Amino acid sequence: MLRRARYRHHYIFSHDYNGSMHLHACMLLGFRYGRAMRVVPQIEIASYITHFGHRVTWILPSEENDEFQERPYQKIRLFVIPCRFKTGVMHPLSKALYAVRIVRFVLQNARTENYSLIFVRDGTFNGLLALYIKRRHHIPLVFEMSNPIEQRALIHRTYSRFPHLRAVTGILDRHLTMHILRSADLVLPTTTWMADDFAAKGIEREKMLPYPNGVDLERFSRGAGERIRAEHCLDGQAVFVYVGTMDQERDLTILIRSFARVQRQIASARLLMVGDGTDRGRLEECACDLGVDGGIVFTGRVRPEEIPDYIDAANAGVSIIPPLDVYKLSSPIKMLEYMAMGRPVVANEEIPEQKEAVDASCGGVLVKYDPESIAAGMLRVCEDTVRAGEMGERGRAWVVKNRSYEAMARRLEERYLDLKKESAAFPD
């Protein structure tokens, strides 16, 4: 269907007889295939182009398989690479063995498949491998960065048993990542503000497409909220929900303190804290110290398919994020999921992505990162239920138009095809 040739360092693609262009995207992915695998929205959006007649192939590791396998997954062709990541002193060796396996497979696969482009999300190793494939087989490279470079280093230091070693390897990772970003044909930073940050670091703005989080409307349209309300004895019109991680970096004590102010005004108010993390114990202690532990439900970790149920059980969603530089460049997914479920949101304006979405949609209340301001915003949603309902409707309408999988995949498809058209400007 598509034929690639190289001419003057450009990628050349032939067309179908009907004049349309079709894509075959190879996606090198780092998460592990398995029964409980979690696919993030950006990967699902990038794969959604199969709905438009294009082809998508995933290549990813699996600890549940002992041999190379090809598997169907929805409309996607999937190659599974066996891996066994050991712990302790054997961990580096197991990773090295997996690296050998995937390099061998990808090199052979790239020779036999008719890929239009190769897509990598975040991974430095996969990025370098894809960069080699780009240069050897003249396949355009699309590189997505879901987090700022500085945040990647912070995450590695926070969760590593050897933070000082991670600090050193983080410097190397930063240099290699910048090399991949400079060499990629298309860079997908999560937000416009992250694109600005990359541009300041020397990445060409013309080859960047902001690629924020999106929402699967098939999942986030309805939920079993009544079941959750009954299970946790939630009554009244003042039920708030927070969904997300509860790690110390998030410092969610500010939300607990804000809720304490709300409960002084509305005794029946309730707060659903959905998720888990390293700081959960401290948050529970904070709630107890403030005397609001009876009004807060800490659910612990829940299955992804249950999240719409908890949002459906609430009257409003809260998205309170520390105004640190690494978070200012992020794209909060949970706020969009609240909006997709028709719930008004209370979000702090210091996070640019939140401010833009709420301003554009009129789907919620913007507050400052301050307990008094947050509490005032939560009370505002409670006190005018009609207006809150209108906010929820407007928020959902904005998400459908701007952040649904289909809307975002169409924008990505357009950029992919532009890349091919630019390459085809030099015919054989």
mmCIF file of C-alpha atoms in Angstrom, residues 149-159:
data_model
loop_
_atom_site.group_PDB
_atom_site.id
_atom_site.type_symbol
_atom_site.label_atom_id
_atom_site.label_comp_id
_atom_site.label_asym_id
_atom_site.label_seq_id
_atom_site.Cartn_x
_atom_site.Cartn_y
_atom_site.Cartn_z
ATOM 1 C CA ILE A 149 12.768 16.514 32.266
ATOM 2 C CA GLU A 150 13.210 17.880 35.788
ATOM 3 C CA GLN A 151 10.189 15.924 37.046
ATOM 4 C CA ARG A 152 11.615 12.669 35.705
ATOM 5 C CA ALA A 153 14.753 13.281 37.769
ATOM 6 C CA LEU A 154 12.638 14.092 40.833
ATOM 7 C CA ILE A 155 10.613 10.877 40.480
ATOM 8 C CA HIS A 156 13.759 8.778 40.099
ATOM 9 C CA ARG A 157 15.369 10.303 43.192
ATOM 10 C CA THR A 158 12.192 9.993 45.265
ATOM 11 C CA TYR A 159 11.542 6.310 44.600
#
